[in-house]
Amino acid sequence: MNWYLAKLIFRIVCGQGNHTPQFDEQL
């Protein structure tokens, strides 16, 4: 699950919410 947390944090820092729809799709 480490890779998942890393990717999640990376996307949040990079997009700061712009990739929220993608989060819902992945979840």
Coordinates of C-alpha atoms in Angstrom, one line a residue:
M1 CA 0.0 0.0 0.0
N2 CA 3.1 2.2 0.1
W3 CA 3.0 2.9 -3.6
Y4 CA -0.7 3.9 -3.3
L5 CA -0.1 6.4 -0.5
A6 CA 2.9 7.8 -2.4
K7 CA 0.9 8.3 -5.6
L8 CA -2.0 9.8 -3.7
I9 CA 0.3 12.4 -1.9
F10 CA 2.1 13.1 -5.2
R11 CA -1.1 13.8 -7.1
I12 CA -2.4 16.0 -4.2
V13 CA 0.8 18.0 -4.1
C14 CA 0.9 18.3 -7.9
G15 CA -2.7 19.1 -8.6
Q16 CA -4.0 20.2 -5.2
G17 CA -7.5 19.0 -5.9
N18 CA -7.5 19.2 -9.7
H19 CA -7.3 15.4 -9.9
T20 CA -10.1 14.8 -7.5
P21 CA -12.3 13.1 -10.2
Q22 CA -9.5 10.7 -11.0
F23 CA -9.3 9.8 -7.3
D24 CA -12.9 8.8 -7.3
E25 CA -12.4 6.7 -10.4
Q26 CA -9.4 4.9 -9.0
L27 CA -11.2 4.3 -5.6

